PDB file of C-alpha atoms and ligand atoms in Angstrom:
ATOM      1  CA  MET A   1      -0.097  -0.311  -0.202  1.00 66.00           C
ATOM      2  CA  ALA A   2       1.304   3.650  -1.025  1.00 88.00           C
ATOM      3  CA  ARG A   3       2.576   5.174   2.100  1.00 97.00           C
ATOM      4  CA  LYS A   4       0.238   8.657   2.995  1.00 98.00           C
ATOM      5  CA  LYS A   5       2.593  11.626   2.767  1.00 98.00           C
ATOM      6  CA  ILE A   6       3.010  13.606   5.902  1.00 98.00           C
ATOM      7  CA  ILE A   7       3.973  17.713   5.906  1.00 98.00           C
ATOM      8  CA  ALA A   8       4.491  18.562   9.383  1.00 98.00           C
ATOM      9  CA  GLY A   9       5.292  22.327  10.409  1.00 98.00           C
ATOM     10  CA  ASN A  10       7.602  22.878  13.373  1.00 98.00           C
ATOM     11  CA  TRP A  11       6.862  26.201  14.785  1.00 98.00           C
ATOM     12  CA  LYS A  12      10.159  26.284  17.219  1.00 98.00           C
ATOM     13  CA  MET A  13       9.516  29.139  19.850  1.00 98.00           C
ATOM     14  CA  ASN A  14       7.748  31.292  17.416  1.00 98.00           C
ATOM     15  CA  MET A  15       4.316  32.715  17.542  1.00 98.00           C
ATOM     16  CA  THR A  16       2.186  33.821  21.103  1.00 98.00           C
ATOM     17  CA  PRO A  17      -1.131  32.176  21.311  1.00 98.00           C
ATOM     18  CA  SER A  18      -2.912  34.965  19.909  1.00 98.00           C
ATOM     19  CA  GLU A  19      -0.341  34.556  16.830  1.00 98.00           C
ATOM     20  CA  ALA A  20      -0.818  31.026  16.614  1.00 98.00           C
ATOM     21  CA  VAL A  21      -4.535  31.477  16.269  1.00 98.00           C
ATOM     22  CA  GLU A  22      -4.472  34.201  13.133  1.00 98.00           C
ATOM     23  CA  LEU A  23      -1.764  31.990  11.540  1.00 98.00           C
ATOM     24  CA  ILE A  24      -3.863  28.727  11.626  1.00 98.00           C
ATOM     25  CA  ASN A  25      -7.172  31.064  10.434  1.00 98.00           C
ATOM     26  CA  THR A  26      -5.063  32.111   7.581  1.00 98.00           C
ATOM     27  CA  LEU A  27      -3.376  28.850   6.614  1.00 98.00           C
ATOM     28  CA  LYS A  28      -6.468  26.780   7.284  1.00 97.00           C
ATOM     29  CA  PRO A  29      -7.688  27.243   3.746  1.00 97.00           C
ATOM     30  CA  LEU A  30      -4.476  27.078   1.716  1.00 97.00           C
ATOM     31  CA  VAL A  31      -3.271  23.421   3.597  1.00 98.00           C
ATOM     32  CA  GLU A  32      -6.549  21.271   2.368  1.00 97.00           C
ATOM     33  CA  THR A  33      -5.861  18.426   0.953  1.00 97.00           C
ATOM     34  CA  ASP A  34      -6.777  14.577   1.421  1.00 95.00           C
ATOM     35  CA  GLU A  35      -3.632  13.524   0.166  1.00 96.00           C
ATOM     36  CA  ALA A  36      -1.159  13.952   3.158  1.00 98.00           C
ATOM     37  CA  ASP A  37      -1.663  14.364   6.581  1.00 98.00           C
ATOM     38  CA  VAL A  38      -1.160  17.826   7.779  1.00 98.00           C
ATOM     39  CA  VAL A  39       0.239  18.520  11.122  1.00 98.00           C
ATOM     40  CA  PHE A  40       1.313  21.768  13.136  1.00 98.00           C
ATOM     41  CA  CYS A  41       3.710  21.031  15.639  1.00 98.00           C
ATOM     42  CA  VAL A  42       3.545  24.165  18.035  1.00 98.00           C
ATOM     43  CA  PRO A  43       4.816  25.582  21.443  1.00 98.00           C
ATOM     44  CA  ALA A  44       3.290  23.975  24.536  1.00 98.00           C
ATOM     45  CA  ILE A  45       1.147  27.115  25.098  1.00 98.00           C
ATOM     46  CA  ASP A  46      -0.376  27.290  21.817  1.00 98.00           C
ATOM     47  CA  ILE A  47      -1.483  23.774  21.633  1.00 98.00           C
ATOM     48  CA  ILE A  48      -4.993  24.321  23.424  1.00 98.00           C
ATOM     49  CA  PRO A  49      -5.828  27.588  21.230  1.00 98.00           C
ATOM     50  CA  ALA A  50      -4.338  25.997  18.263  1.00 98.00           C
ATOM     51  CA  LEU A  51      -6.628  22.854  18.136  1.00 98.00           C
ATOM     52  CA  GLU A  52      -9.579  25.291  19.123  1.00 98.00           C
ATOM     53  CA  ALA A  53      -8.461  27.303  15.689  1.00 98.00           C
ATOM     54  CA  ALA A  54      -7.917  24.092  13.566  1.00 98.00           C
ATOM     55  CA  LYS A  55     -11.456  22.313  14.223  1.00 97.00           C
ATOM     56  CA  GLY A  56     -13.225  21.533  11.819  1.00 97.00           C
ATOM     57  CA  SER A  57      -9.933  21.688   9.314  1.00 98.00           C
ATOM     58  CA  ASN A  58      -7.781  18.731   8.226  1.00 98.00           C
ATOM     59  CA  ILE A  59      -4.872  20.219  10.606  1.00 98.00           C
ATOM     60  CA  GLN A  60      -3.646  18.339  13.168  1.00 98.00           C
ATOM     61  CA  ILE A  61      -1.693  19.582  15.948  1.00 98.00           C
ATOM     62  CA  GLY A  62       1.360  18.226  17.620  1.00 98.00           C
ATOM     63  CA  ALA A  63       3.901  18.673  20.375  1.00 98.00           C
ATOM     64  CA  GLU A  64       7.236  20.094  19.326  1.00 98.00           C
ATOM     65  CA  ASN A  65       8.528  17.670  22.935  1.00 98.00           C
ATOM     66  CA  MET A  66       7.240  15.855  25.769  1.00 98.00           C
ATOM     67  CA  TYR A  67       8.803  14.324  28.672  1.00 98.00           C
ATOM     68  CA  PHE A  68       9.217  10.937  29.426  1.00 98.00           C
ATOM     69  CA  GLU A  69       8.187  10.512  33.120  1.00 98.00           C
ATOM     70  CA  GLU A  70       4.152  10.053  33.865  1.00 98.00           C
ATOM     71  CA  LYS A  71       4.210  13.087  35.981  1.00 98.00           C
ATOM     72  CA  GLY A  72       5.699  14.387  39.332  1.00 98.00           C
ATOM     73  CA  ALA A  73       8.457  16.920  39.903  1.00 98.00           C
ATOM     74  CA  TYR A  74       9.703  17.724  36.667  1.00 98.00           C
ATOM     75  CA  THR A  75       9.380  21.630  36.555  1.00 98.00           C
ATOM     76  CA  GLY A  76       8.644  23.075  33.116  1.00 97.00           C
ATOM     77  CA  GLU A  77       7.971  19.920  31.337  1.00 98.00           C
ATOM     78  CA  ILE A  78       4.886  18.570  29.292  1.00 98.00           C
ATOM     79  CA  SER A  79       3.789  14.931  30.263  1.00 98.00           C
ATOM     80  CA  PRO A  80       2.253  12.435  27.750  1.00 98.00           C
ATOM     81  CA  ALA A  81      -1.100  12.568  29.604  1.00 98.00           C
ATOM     82  CA  MET A  82      -0.975  16.004  29.242  1.00 98.00           C
ATOM     83  CA  LEU A  83      -0.973  15.974  25.503  1.00 98.00           C
ATOM     84  CA  THR A  84      -3.597  13.335  24.900  1.00 98.00           C
ATOM     85  CA  ASP A  85      -5.964  14.661  27.524  1.00 98.00           C
ATOM     86  CA  VAL A  86      -6.088  17.649  24.810  1.00 98.00           C
ATOM     87  CA  GLY A  87      -6.264  15.650  21.468  1.00 96.00           C
ATOM     88  CA  VAL A  88      -2.489  15.636  20.477  1.00 98.00           C
ATOM     89  CA  LYS A  89      -1.756  13.107  18.249  1.00 96.00           C
ATOM     90  CA  TYR A  90       1.947  13.871  17.225  1.00 98.00           C
ATOM     91  CA  VAL A  91       4.955  14.890  19.011  1.00 98.00           C
ATOM     92  CA  ILE A  92       8.408  15.787  17.578  1.00 98.00           C
ATOM     93  CA  ILE A  93      11.129  13.936  19.776  1.00 98.00           C
ATOM     94  CA  GLY A  94      14.782  14.335  19.876  1.00 98.00           C
ATOM     95  CA  HIS A  95      15.034  17.640  17.025  1.00 98.00           C
ATOM     96  CA  SER A  96      18.551  18.609  16.886  1.00 98.00           C
ATOM     97  CA  GLU A  97      17.981  21.762  18.196  1.00 97.00           C
ATOM     98  CA  ARG A  98      16.587  19.925  21.553  1.00 98.00           C
ATOM     99  CA  ARG A  99      19.797  17.559  21.331  1.00 98.00           C
ATOM    100  CA  GLU A 100      22.098  20.448  20.783  1.00 97.00           C
ATOM    101  CA  TYR A 101      20.557  23.111  23.520  1.00 97.00           C
ATOM    102  CA  PHE A 102      19.009  20.767  25.897  1.00 97.00           C
ATOM    103  CA  ALA A 103      21.271  18.161  26.186  1.00 97.00           C
ATOM    104  CA  GLU A 104      19.241  15.351  24.807  1.00 98.00           C
ATOM    105  CA  THR A 105      20.708  12.294  24.042  1.00 98.00           C
ATOM    106  CA  ASN A 106      19.933   8.789  21.619  1.00 98.00           C
ATOM    107  CA  GLU A 107      19.301   7.427  25.243  1.00 98.00           C
ATOM    108  CA  THR A 108      16.546  10.116  26.598  1.00 98.00           C
ATOM    109  CA  VAL A 109      15.183  10.271  22.471  1.00 98.00           C
ATOM    110  CA  ASN A 110      14.446   6.385  23.453  1.00 98.00           C
ATOM    111  CA  LYS A 111      12.990   7.151  26.719  1.00 98.00           C
ATOM    112  CA  LYS A 112      10.583   9.546  25.014  1.00 98.00           C
ATOM    113  CA  VAL A 113       9.459   7.554  21.741  1.00 98.00           C
ATOM    114  CA  LEU A 114       8.699   4.494  24.206  1.00 98.00           C
ATOM    115  CA  LYS A 115       6.631   7.113  26.249  1.00 98.00           C
ATOM    116  CA  ALA A 116       4.563   8.159  23.445  1.00 98.00           C
ATOM    117  CA  PHE A 117       3.792   4.651  22.236  1.00 98.00           C
ATOM    118  CA  GLU A 118       2.713   3.776  25.510  1.00 98.00           C
ATOM    119  CA  HIS A 119       0.310   6.768  25.213  1.00 98.00           C
ATOM    120  CA  GLY A 120      -0.790   6.751  21.581  1.00 98.00           C
ATOM    121  CA  ILE A 121       0.946   9.456  20.185  1.00 98.00           C
ATOM    122  CA  THR A 122       2.875   9.072  17.206  1.00 98.00           C
ATOM    123  CA  PRO A 123       6.592  10.404  17.203  1.00 98.00           C
ATOM    124  CA  ILE A 124       8.134  12.177  15.075  1.00 99.00           C
ATOM    125  CA  VAL A 125      11.641  11.031  15.571  1.00 98.00           C
ATOM    126  CA  CYS A 126      14.731  13.431  14.423  1.00 98.00           C
ATOM    127  CA  CYS A 127      18.189  12.718  13.195  1.00 98.00           C
ATOM    128  CA  GLY A 128      20.522  13.640  11.028  1.00 98.00           C
ATOM    129  CA  GLU A 129      24.345  14.664  10.702  1.00 97.00           C
ATOM    130  CA  THR A 130      26.588  17.441  11.162  1.00 96.00           C
ATOM    131  CA  LEU A 131      28.788  18.962   7.813  1.00 94.00           C
ATOM    132  CA  THR A 132      31.737  18.048   9.893  1.00 94.00           C
ATOM    133  CA  GLN A 133      29.964  14.116   9.920  1.00 96.00           C
ATOM    134  CA  ARG A 134      28.923  14.580   6.565  1.00 95.00           C
ATOM    135  CA  GLU A 135      32.529  15.783   5.301  1.00 93.00           C
ATOM    136  CA  GLN A 136      34.223  12.894   7.331  1.00 96.00           C
ATOM    137  CA  GLY A 137      31.857   9.967   5.452  1.00 96.00           C
ATOM    138  CA  VAL A 138      30.241   9.028   8.353  1.00 98.00           C
ATOM    139  CA  THR A 139      26.632  10.115   7.949  1.00 98.00           C
ATOM    140  CA  MET A 140      24.936   6.706   7.387  1.00 98.00           C
ATOM    141  CA  ASP A 141      26.998   5.577  10.195  1.00 98.00           C
ATOM    142  CA  PHE A 142      25.794   8.025  12.404  1.00 98.00           C
ATOM    143  CA  ILE A 143      22.238   8.116  11.665  1.00 98.00           C
ATOM    144  CA  ARG A 144      21.963   4.087  11.587  1.00 98.00           C
ATOM    145  CA  GLN A 145      23.311   4.694  15.365  1.00 98.00           C
ATOM    146  CA  GLN A 146      20.350   7.109  16.221  1.00 98.00           C
ATOM    147  CA  VAL A 147      17.970   5.464  14.463  1.00 98.00           C
ATOM    148  CA  LYS A 148      18.553   1.813  16.315  1.00 98.00           C
ATOM    149  CA  ILE A 149      18.693   3.578  19.644  1.00 98.00           C
ATOM    150  CA  ALA A 150      15.781   5.882  19.251  1.00 98.00           C
ATOM    151  CA  PHE A 151      13.914   2.320  18.547  1.00 98.00           C
ATOM    152  CA  LEU A 152      15.098   0.060  21.093  1.00 98.00           C
ATOM    153  CA  GLY A 153      12.346  -1.800  22.728  1.00 98.00           C
ATOM    154  CA  VAL A 154       9.527  -0.354  20.306  1.00 98.00           C
ATOM    155  CA  THR A 155       8.124  -3.199  18.549  1.00 98.00           C
ATOM    156  CA  ALA A 156       7.512  -3.719  14.844  1.00 98.00           C
ATOM    157  CA  GLU A 157       3.914  -2.787  15.046  1.00 98.00           C
ATOM    158  CA  GLN A 158       4.290   0.497  16.711  1.00 98.00           C
ATOM    159  CA  ALA A 159       7.456   1.086  14.532  1.00 98.00           C
ATOM    160  CA  LYS A 160       5.058   1.024  11.522  1.00 98.00           C
ATOM    161  CA  THR A 161       2.969   4.003  12.642  1.00 98.00           C
ATOM    162  CA  ALA A 162       6.135   5.972  13.603  1.00 98.00           C
ATOM    163  CA  VAL A 163       7.643   8.830  11.313  1.00 98.00           C
ATOM    164  CA  ILE A 164      11.483   9.546  11.002  1.00 99.00           C
ATOM    165  CA  ALA A 165      12.312  13.025  10.127  1.00 98.00           C
ATOM    166  CA  TYR A 166      15.685  13.074   8.542  1.00 98.00           C
ATOM    167  CA  GLU A 167      16.922  16.727   8.907  1.00 98.00           C
ATOM    168  CA  PRO A 168      20.868  17.358   8.091  1.00 97.00           C
ATOM    169  CA  ILE A 169      21.751  19.580  11.104  1.00 96.00           C
ATOM    170  CA  TRP A 170      23.867  21.615   7.976  1.00 94.00           C
ATOM    171  CA  ALA A 171      20.358  22.509   6.410  1.00 93.00           C
ATOM    172  CA  ILE A 172      18.211  23.576   9.047  1.00 91.00           C
ATOM    173  CA  GLY A 173      17.576  27.281   9.079  1.00 87.00           C
ATOM    174  CA  THR A 174      20.521  27.828   6.848  1.00 89.00           C
ATOM    175  CA  GLY A 175      18.273  28.108   3.336  1.00 84.00           C
ATOM    176  CA  LYS A 176      20.837  25.334   2.564  1.00 82.00           C
ATOM    177  CA  THR A 177      18.892  22.301   1.428  1.00 81.00           C
ATOM    178  CA  ALA A 178      20.093  18.725   0.960  1.00 87.00           C
ATOM    179  CA  THR A 179      20.143  17.765  -2.639  1.00 94.00           C
ATOM    180  CA  THR A 180      16.975  15.572  -3.694  1.00 96.00           C
ATOM    181  CA  GLU A 181      20.215  12.689  -4.193  1.00 97.00           C
ATOM    182  CA  GLN A 182      21.490  13.350  -0.588  1.00 97.00           C
ATOM    183  CA  ALA A 183      18.325  13.445   0.804  1.00 97.00           C
ATOM    184  CA  GLN A 184      16.963  10.045  -0.852  1.00 98.00           C
ATOM    185  CA  GLU A 185      20.231   8.306  -0.440  1.00 98.00           C
ATOM    186  CA  VAL A 186      19.733   8.951   3.412  1.00 98.00           C
ATOM    187  CA  CYS A 187      15.849   8.137   3.668  1.00 98.00           C
ATOM    188  CA  GLY A 188      16.331   5.133   1.541  1.00 98.00           C
ATOM    189  CA  GLY A 189      19.269   4.096   4.002  1.00 98.00           C
ATOM    190  CA  ILE A 190      16.936   4.711   7.063  1.00 98.00           C
ATOM    191  CA  ARG A 191      14.429   2.319   5.723  1.00 98.00           C
ATOM    192  CA  LYS A 192      17.068  -0.525   5.040  1.00 98.00           C
ATOM    193  CA  CYS A 193      17.979   0.316   9.083  1.00 98.00           C
ATOM    194  CA  ILE A 194      14.361  -0.213   9.770  1.00 98.00           C
ATOM    195  CA  ALA A 195      14.381  -3.583   7.586  1.00 98.00           C
ATOM    196  CA  GLU A 196      17.852  -5.026   9.235  1.00 98.00           C
ATOM    197  CA  ILE A 197      15.848  -4.215  12.706  1.00 98.00           C
ATOM    198  CA  TYR A 198      12.513  -5.432  11.939  1.00 98.00           C
ATOM    199  CA  ASP A 199      11.409  -6.534   8.427  1.00 98.00           C
ATOM    200  CA  GLU A 200      10.564  -5.559   5.031  1.00 98.00           C
ATOM    201  CA  ALA A 201       6.885  -4.901   6.041  1.00 98.00           C
ATOM    202  CA  THR A 202       7.559  -2.734   8.905  1.00 98.00           C
ATOM    203  CA  ALA A 203      10.176  -0.616   6.413  1.00 98.00           C
ATOM    204  CA  GLU A 204       7.466  -0.380   3.811  1.00 98.00           C
ATOM    205  CA  ALA A 205       5.056   1.123   6.100  1.00 98.00           C
ATOM    206  CA  ILE A 206       7.055   3.474   8.241  1.00 98.00           C
ATOM    207  CA  ARG A 207       7.293   7.199   6.846  1.00 98.00           C
ATOM    208  CA  ILE A 208      10.416   9.133   6.500  1.00 98.00           C
ATOM    209  CA  GLN A 209      10.467  12.642   5.972  1.00 98.00           C
ATOM    210  CA  TYR A 210      13.109  15.140   5.023  1.00 97.00           C
ATOM    211  CA  GLY A 211      13.443  18.244   6.814  1.00 97.00           C
ATOM    212  CA  GLY A 212      15.938  20.973   6.115  1.00 95.00           C
ATOM    213  CA  SER A 213      15.243  24.515   4.536  1.00 91.00           C
ATOM    214  CA  VAL A 214      12.491  22.942   2.755  1.00 95.00           C
ATOM    215  CA  ASN A 215      10.470  25.551   0.613  1.00 95.00           C
ATOM    216  CA  ALA A 216       7.677  25.781  -1.923  1.00 96.00           C
ATOM    217  CA  LYS A 217      10.563  25.386  -4.585  1.00 95.00           C
ATOM    218  CA  THR A 218      11.901  22.235  -3.196  1.00 95.00           C
ATOM    219  CA  ALA A 219       9.130  20.521  -2.055  1.00 97.00           C
ATOM    220  CA  PRO A 220       8.162  18.953  -5.445  1.00 97.00           C
ATOM    221  CA  GLU A 221      11.490  17.496  -6.582  1.00 97.00           C
ATOM    222  CA  LEU A 222      12.030  16.249  -2.756  1.00 97.00           C
ATOM    223  CA  PHE A 223       8.889  14.541  -2.511  1.00 97.00           C
ATOM    224  CA  VAL A 224       8.715  12.489  -5.382  1.00 97.00           C
ATOM    225  CA  GLN A 225      11.567  10.524  -4.239  1.00 97.00           C
ATOM    226  CA  PRO A 226      10.711   6.975  -3.385  1.00 97.00           C
ATOM    227  CA  ASP A 227      11.784   7.008   0.060  1.00 98.00           C
ATOM    228  CA  ILE A 228      10.574  10.367   1.063  1.00 98.00           C
ATOM    229  CA  ASP A 229       7.140  10.454   2.816  1.00 98.00           C
ATOM    230  CA  GLY A 230       7.031  14.475   3.243  1.00 98.00           C
ATOM    231  CA  GLY A 231       8.721  17.046   4.552  1.00 98.00           C
ATOM    232  CA  LEU A 232       9.182  18.570   8.449  1.00 98.00           C
ATOM    233  CA  VAL A 233       9.268  22.203   7.606  1.00 98.00           C
ATOM    234  CA  GLY A 234      10.353  24.847   9.839  1.00 97.00           C
ATOM    235  CA  GLY A 235      10.985  28.201   8.653  1.00 96.00           C
ATOM    236  CA  ALA A 236       8.275  28.335   5.762  1.00 97.00           C
ATOM    237  CA  ALA A 237       5.376  26.648   8.026  1.00 98.00           C
ATOM    238  CA  LEU A 238       4.893  30.181   9.186  1.00 98.00           C
ATOM    239  CA  LYS A 239       4.222  31.709   5.804  1.00 96.00           C
ATOM    240  CA  PRO A 240       1.512  31.014   3.347  1.00 94.00           C
ATOM    241  CA  ASP A 241       4.029  29.181   1.501  1.00 94.00           C
ATOM    242  CA  PHE A 242       3.371  26.193   3.615  1.00 98.00           C
ATOM    243  CA  GLY A 243       0.100  25.699   1.564  1.00 98.00           C
ATOM    244  CA  LYS A 244       2.308  25.381  -1.522  1.00 98.00           C
ATOM    245  CA  ILE A 245       4.318  23.023   0.260  1.00 98.00           C
ATOM    246  CA  VAL A 246       1.548  20.952   1.282  1.00 98.00           C
ATOM    247  CA  ASN A 247       0.047  20.964  -2.054  1.00 97.00           C
ATOM    248  CA  TRP A 248       3.033  20.298  -3.833  1.00 96.00           C
ATOM    249  CA  LYS A 249       1.719  18.463  -6.904  1.00 91.00           C
TER     250      LYS A 249
HETATM  251  C1  PEP B   1      13.049  22.338  11.582  1.00 85.02           C
HETATM  252  O1  PEP B   1      13.022  23.132  12.144  1.00 85.02           O
HETATM  253  O2  PEP B   1      13.094  20.891  11.612  1.00 85.02           O
HETATM  254  C2  PEP B   1      13.496  22.709   9.684  1.00 85.02           C
HETATM  255  C3  PEP B   1      13.760  21.874   9.423  1.00 85.02           C
HETATM  256  O3  PEP B   1      13.844  24.024  10.039  1.00 85.02           O
HETATM  257  P1  PEP B   1      13.761  24.913   8.735  1.00 85.02           P
HETATM  258  O4  PEP B   1      12.897  24.169   7.364  1.00 85.02           O
HETATM  259  O5  PEP B   1      13.741  26.246   8.314  1.00 85.02           O
HETATM  260  O6  PEP B   1      15.308  24.494   8.000  1.00 85.02           O
END
């Protein structure tokens, strides 16, 4: 069965709650489609107004992060039950900015992925190499390690529903998109890695996004690649351009 594309926006630390409502109202008519799942991953404080604003549309609201404990003395964190209680279905896990600025590791990513599945939330699991790693020729080794650890203890049935976002760090927010060949090569490598961990059926089912300066111009050539099932979009997700990315065909 053909995989349905999934196009997700990562708002990062942008948009106050009132700005979020305004942006969703602007984007709502532009992102209508039956051909892709459309997810807006928004700051925690925007989740509830965003859900309200997106009601009746095809926009699904996701979180940008989540903690791996159920509850307790973890000041400032958001629990999985807090997300499911309001209807959040997706959460970005292990974005490179969280790994770089908030000390997330492959191990904490794994704990969060397991916890998300436990609560029925679909994780969008991020991986990606630095420019140095690419230049040293260790891109695939590095990403395989990230993916293998992220999926430790995850069942094949769960993995089939997961989303992996391949985001070369050197391409995030830099305006430098990976070439379609580079993006397809790594996304194909990730699918092979999933086949090794699980089986062909799981590898065929899992959805793999490309992320890194995706815009309306680059989306079509990226999204036709056989192993690229959509995009994780930062900057361009905050503009009407996002409508063109979603309706890339
Ligand atoms: C991201 O935040 O995941 C991202 C890919 O950002 P940008 O599209 O701005 O490079």
